[in-house]
Amino acid sequence: MNVVKGPDDFHTEKLNQMIERYEKDLLRICCVYLRDMTLAEDAVQETFLKAYKALDAFRGDSGEKTWLVRIAINVCKDIRHNAWYRFVDRRVNYERLEIAEYERNEVSQSLMAEIMRLPRKYMEVVLLYYYEDLKLAQIAPMLGISETMVCKRLKKAREMLKGMLEGVNWNEE
């Protein structure tokens, strides 16, 4: 005898798949964006809640990850616009980020610290391009800008980072 599943079983199953596949990536992005692990966890939960509610509206024009990151960035922007956010010290602890062990050395810690000091619009593209391995065509709709603008921001971010990191001996370890 087959069990008849309700209409919400598809949505629940799809949500569980997305959580399993993208939760760590979204948490890392939100953590760096908000500079607070607790707020990042809240943002990721809100992201999945919004995704669940809008699952029927998802047309598949972009990939799931692109869609979820776009939602997460918007949730983070909403959180940052709250008045109380400006009055709290937001310094993310690099050790709490979900980054591979081989990236946890002195050089990468210095680099991540400088990336986090970049203005938000440059930090976003660097994280999405270099740390999330997304293509320009995926990043553009996430941020609501053109691919050309993504490319310009990446170039400017690299120039800014180069200036910030001059004098650092990258061969030390």
mmCIF file of C-alpha atoms in Angstrom:
data_model
loop_
_atom_site.group_PDB
_atom_site.id
_atom_site.type_symbol
_atom_site.label_atom_id
_atom_site.label_comp_id
_atom_site.label_asym_id
_atom_site.label_seq_id
_atom_site.Cartn_x
_atom_site.Cartn_y
_atom_site.Cartn_z
ATOM 1 C CA MET A 1 0.000 0.000 0.000
ATOM 2 C CA ASN A 2 1.376 3.429 -0.978
ATOM 3 C CA VAL A 3 1.173 6.351 1.365
ATOM 4 C CA VAL A 4 -0.309 9.469 -0.168
ATOM 5 C CA LYS A 5 1.800 12.495 0.600
ATOM 6 C CA GLY A 6 0.376 15.937 1.136
ATOM 7 C CA PRO A 7 1.353 18.903 -1.043
ATOM 8 C CA ASP A 8 3.715 20.271 1.605
ATOM 9 C CA ASP A 9 5.890 17.155 1.611
ATOM 10 C CA PHE A 10 7.538 18.274 -1.628
ATOM 11 C CA HIS A 11 8.293 21.713 -0.176
ATOM 12 C CA THR A 12 9.626 20.272 3.058
ATOM 13 C CA GLU A 13 11.828 17.779 1.245
ATOM 14 C CA LYS A 14 13.127 20.461 -1.124
ATOM 15 C CA LEU A 15 13.862 22.795 1.802
ATOM 16 C CA ASN A 16 15.752 20.047 3.637
ATOM 17 C CA GLN A 17 17.861 19.420 0.530
ATOM 18 C CA MET A 18 18.676 23.123 0.205
ATOM 19 C CA ILE A 19 19.571 23.397 3.888
ATOM 20 C CA GLU A 20 21.877 20.390 3.669
ATOM 21 C CA ARG A 21 23.531 21.665 0.498
ATOM 22 C CA TYR A 22 23.851 25.419 1.129
ATOM 23 C CA GLU A 23 23.642 26.131 4.859
ATOM 24 C CA LYS A 24 27.405 26.443 5.461
ATOM 25 C CA ASP A 25 27.926 28.663 2.413
ATOM 26 C CA LEU A 26 25.099 30.974 3.453
ATOM 27 C CA LEU A 27 26.320 31.075 7.046
ATOM 28 C CA ARG A 28 29.815 32.080 5.941
ATOM 29 C CA ILE A 29 28.459 34.834 3.675
ATOM 30 C CA CYS A 30 26.059 36.161 6.313
ATOM 31 C CA CYS A 31 28.706 36.015 9.048
ATOM 32 C CA VAL A 32 31.165 38.093 7.080
ATOM 33 C CA TYR A 33 28.439 40.432 5.867
ATOM 34 C CA LEU A 34 26.992 41.043 9.343
ATOM 35 C CA ARG A 35 30.218 40.477 11.309
ATOM 36 C CA ASP A 36 28.307 38.596 13.968
ATOM 37 C CA MET A 37 27.827 34.820 14.130
ATOM 38 C CA THR A 38 24.550 34.941 16.063
ATOM 39 C CA LEU A 39 23.002 37.420 13.645
ATOM 40 C CA ALA A 40 24.327 35.350 10.748
ATOM 41 C CA GLU A 41 22.605 32.244 12.088
ATOM 42 C CA ASP A 42 19.370 34.227 12.394
ATOM 43 C CA ALA A 43 19.814 35.540 8.843
ATOM 44 C CA VAL A 44 20.308 32.031 7.471
ATOM 45 C CA GLN A 45 17.175 30.818 9.237
ATOM 46 C CA GLU A 46 15.240 33.773 7.855
ATOM 47 C CA THR A 47 16.663 33.044 4.400
ATOM 48 C CA PHE A 48 15.410 29.470 4.444
ATOM 49 C CA LEU A 49 12.050 30.559 5.814
ATOM 50 C CA LYS A 50 11.639 33.075 2.976
ATOM 51 C CA ALA A 51 12.813 30.486 0.452
ATOM 52 C CA TYR A 52 10.276 27.974 1.759
ATOM 53 C CA LYS A 53 7.465 30.505 1.452
ATOM 54 C CA ALA A 54 8.548 31.485 -2.073
ATOM 55 C CA LEU A 55 9.366 28.007 -3.344
ATOM 56 C CA ASP A 56 6.388 28.002 -5.713
ATOM 57 C CA ALA A 57 7.502 31.341 -7.153
ATOM 58 C CA PHE A 58 11.035 30.080 -7.907
ATOM 59 C CA ARG A 59 11.081 29.718 -11.696
ATOM 60 C CA GLY A 60 14.571 28.305 -11.994
ATOM 61 C CA ASP A 61 15.884 31.241 -14.061
ATOM 62 C CA SER A 62 18.968 31.091 -11.866
ATOM 63 C CA GLY A 63 20.476 28.307 -9.811
ATOM 64 C CA GLU A 64 19.208 27.484 -6.330
ATOM 65 C CA LYS A 65 22.394 28.766 -4.731
ATOM 66 C CA THR A 66 22.189 32.043 -6.642
ATOM 67 C CA TRP A 67 18.585 32.472 -5.541
ATOM 68 C CA LEU A 68 19.361 31.653 -1.901
ATOM 69 C CA VAL A 69 22.405 33.934 -1.739
ATOM 70 C CA ARG A 70 20.317 36.776 -3.163
ATOM 71 C CA ILE A 71 17.712 36.216 -0.442
ATOM 72 C CA ALA A 72 20.440 35.988 2.227
ATOM 73 C CA ILE A 73 22.077 39.241 1.123
ATOM 74 C CA ASN A 74 18.704 40.997 1.224
ATOM 75 C CA VAL A 75 18.028 39.605 4.708
ATOM 76 C CA CYS A 76 21.465 40.815 5.838
ATOM 77 C CA LYS A 77 20.780 44.262 4.387
ATOM 78 C CA ASP A 78 17.469 44.384 6.274
ATOM 79 C CA ILE A 79 19.246 43.464 9.503
ATOM 80 C CA ARG A 80 21.909 46.117 8.924
ATOM 81 C CA HIS A 81 19.225 48.771 8.381
ATOM 82 C CA ASN A 82 17.802 48.238 11.865
ATOM 83 C CA ALA A 83 18.678 51.195 14.059
ATOM 84 C CA TRP A 84 20.110 49.145 16.935
ATOM 85 C CA TYR A 85 22.583 47.394 14.618
ATOM 86 C CA ARG A 86 24.692 50.568 14.374
ATOM 87 C CA PHE A 87 25.204 50.737 18.135
ATOM 88 C CA VAL A 88 26.676 47.270 18.625
ATOM 89 C CA ASP A 89 30.306 46.322 18.019
ATOM 90 C CA ARG A 90 30.367 43.842 15.121
ATOM 91 C CA ARG A 91 33.666 42.046 14.861
ATOM 92 C CA VAL A 92 33.479 38.592 13.410
ATOM 93 C CA ASN A 93 35.841 36.025 14.844
ATOM 94 C CA TYR A 94 37.783 34.585 11.923
ATOM 95 C CA GLU A 95 38.120 31.243 13.728
ATOM 96 C CA ARG A 96 34.330 30.731 13.687
ATOM 97 C CA LEU A 97 34.071 31.018 9.913
ATOM 98 C CA GLU A 98 33.621 27.740 8.073
ATOM 99 C CA ILE A 99 36.875 27.851 6.115
ATOM 100 C CA ALA A 100 38.967 24.857 5.153
ATOM 101 C CA GLU A 101 41.916 24.084 7.414
ATOM 102 C CA TYR A 102 44.484 24.726 4.674
ATOM 103 C CA GLU A 103 43.218 28.303 4.511
ATOM 104 C CA ARG A 104 43.739 28.856 8.243
ATOM 105 C CA ASN A 105 47.253 30.186 8.165
ATOM 106 C CA GLU A 106 48.698 33.564 9.012
ATOM 107 C CA VAL A 107 48.634 34.807 5.423
ATOM 108 C CA SER A 108 45.014 33.873 4.790
ATOM 109 C CA GLN A 109 43.978 35.344 8.146
ATOM 110 C CA SER A 110 45.641 38.620 7.220
ATOM 111 C CA LEU A 111 44.012 38.560 3.820
ATOM 112 C CA MET A 112 40.560 37.818 5.258
ATOM 113 C CA ALA A 113 40.959 40.623 7.781
ATOM 114 C CA GLU A 114 41.732 43.046 4.955
ATOM 115 C CA ILE A 115 38.838 41.744 2.828
ATOM 116 C CA MET A 116 36.495 42.388 5.739
ATOM 117 C CA ARG A 117 37.777 45.979 5.932
ATOM 118 C CA LEU A 118 36.780 46.643 2.334
ATOM 119 C CA PRO A 119 33.633 48.675 1.703
ATOM 120 C CA ARG A 120 30.652 46.336 1.630
ATOM 121 C CA LYS A 121 30.087 46.394 -2.146
ATOM 122 C CA TYR A 122 33.676 45.284 -2.783
ATOM 123 C CA MET A 123 33.747 42.753 0.025
ATOM 124 C CA GLU A 124 30.612 41.081 -1.394
ATOM 125 C CA VAL A 125 32.067 40.445 -4.828
ATOM 126 C CA VAL A 126 35.399 39.205 -3.465
ATOM 127 C CA LEU A 127 33.707 36.708 -1.145
ATOM 128 C CA LEU A 128 31.293 35.451 -3.774
ATOM 129 C CA TYR A 129 33.915 35.187 -6.509
ATOM 130 C CA TYR A 130 36.945 33.864 -4.632
ATOM 131 C CA TYR A 131 35.499 32.090 -1.603
ATOM 132 C CA GLU A 132 32.225 30.791 -3.032
ATOM 133 C CA ASP A 133 33.698 30.107 -6.502
ATOM 134 C CA LEU A 134 30.765 31.733 -8.253
ATOM 135 C CA LYS A 135 30.950 33.041 -11.813
ATOM 136 C CA LEU A 136 30.329 36.669 -12.750
ATOM 137 C CA ALA A 137 27.040 35.635 -14.367
ATOM 138 C CA GLN A 138 25.905 34.126 -11.053
ATOM 139 C CA ILE A 139 27.052 37.040 -8.887
ATOM 140 C CA ALA A 140 25.377 39.757 -10.958
ATOM 141 C CA PRO A 141 21.770 38.704 -10.289
ATOM 142 C CA MET A 142 22.572 38.012 -6.640
ATOM 143 C CA LEU A 143 23.635 41.603 -6.143
ATOM 144 C CA GLY A 144 21.224 43.124 -8.639
ATOM 145 C CA ILE A 145 23.996 44.596 -10.787
ATOM 146 C CA SER A 146 25.397 43.895 -14.247
ATOM 147 C CA GLU A 147 28.256 41.492 -14.953
ATOM 148 C CA THR A 148 30.309 44.501 -16.072
ATOM 149 C CA MET A 149 29.770 46.130 -12.689
ATOM 150 C CA VAL A 150 30.783 42.905 -10.905
ATOM 151 C CA CYS A 151 33.978 42.866 -12.968
ATOM 152 C CA LYS A 152 34.672 46.540 -12.161
ATOM 153 C CA ARG A 153 34.103 45.960 -8.455
ATOM 154 C CA LEU A 154 36.432 42.947 -8.462
ATOM 155 C CA LYS A 155 39.124 44.992 -10.178
ATOM 156 C CA LYS A 156 38.714 47.870 -7.715
ATOM 157 C CA ALA A 157 38.695 45.452 -4.760
ATOM 158 C CA ARG A 158 41.948 43.855 -5.950
ATOM 159 C CA GLU A 159 43.521 47.311 -6.280
ATOM 160 C CA MET A 160 42.343 48.263 -2.803
ATOM 161 C CA LEU A 161 43.608 45.008 -1.311
ATOM 162 C CA LYS A 162 46.955 45.412 -3.027
ATOM 163 C CA GLY A 163 47.312 48.837 -1.475
ATOM 164 C CA MET A 164 46.227 47.573 1.939
ATOM 165 C CA LEU A 165 48.616 44.627 1.845
ATOM 166 C CA GLU A 166 51.731 46.347 0.489
ATOM 167 C CA GLY A 167 54.650 45.771 2.741
ATOM 168 C CA VAL A 168 53.422 42.322 3.778
ATOM 169 C CA ASN A 169 55.933 39.574 3.011
ATOM 170 C CA TRP A 170 53.727 36.854 1.500
ATOM 171 C CA ASN A 171 56.558 34.313 1.436
ATOM 172 C CA GLU A 172 56.728 34.068 5.225
ATOM 173 C CA GLU A 173 55.282 30.965 6.856
#
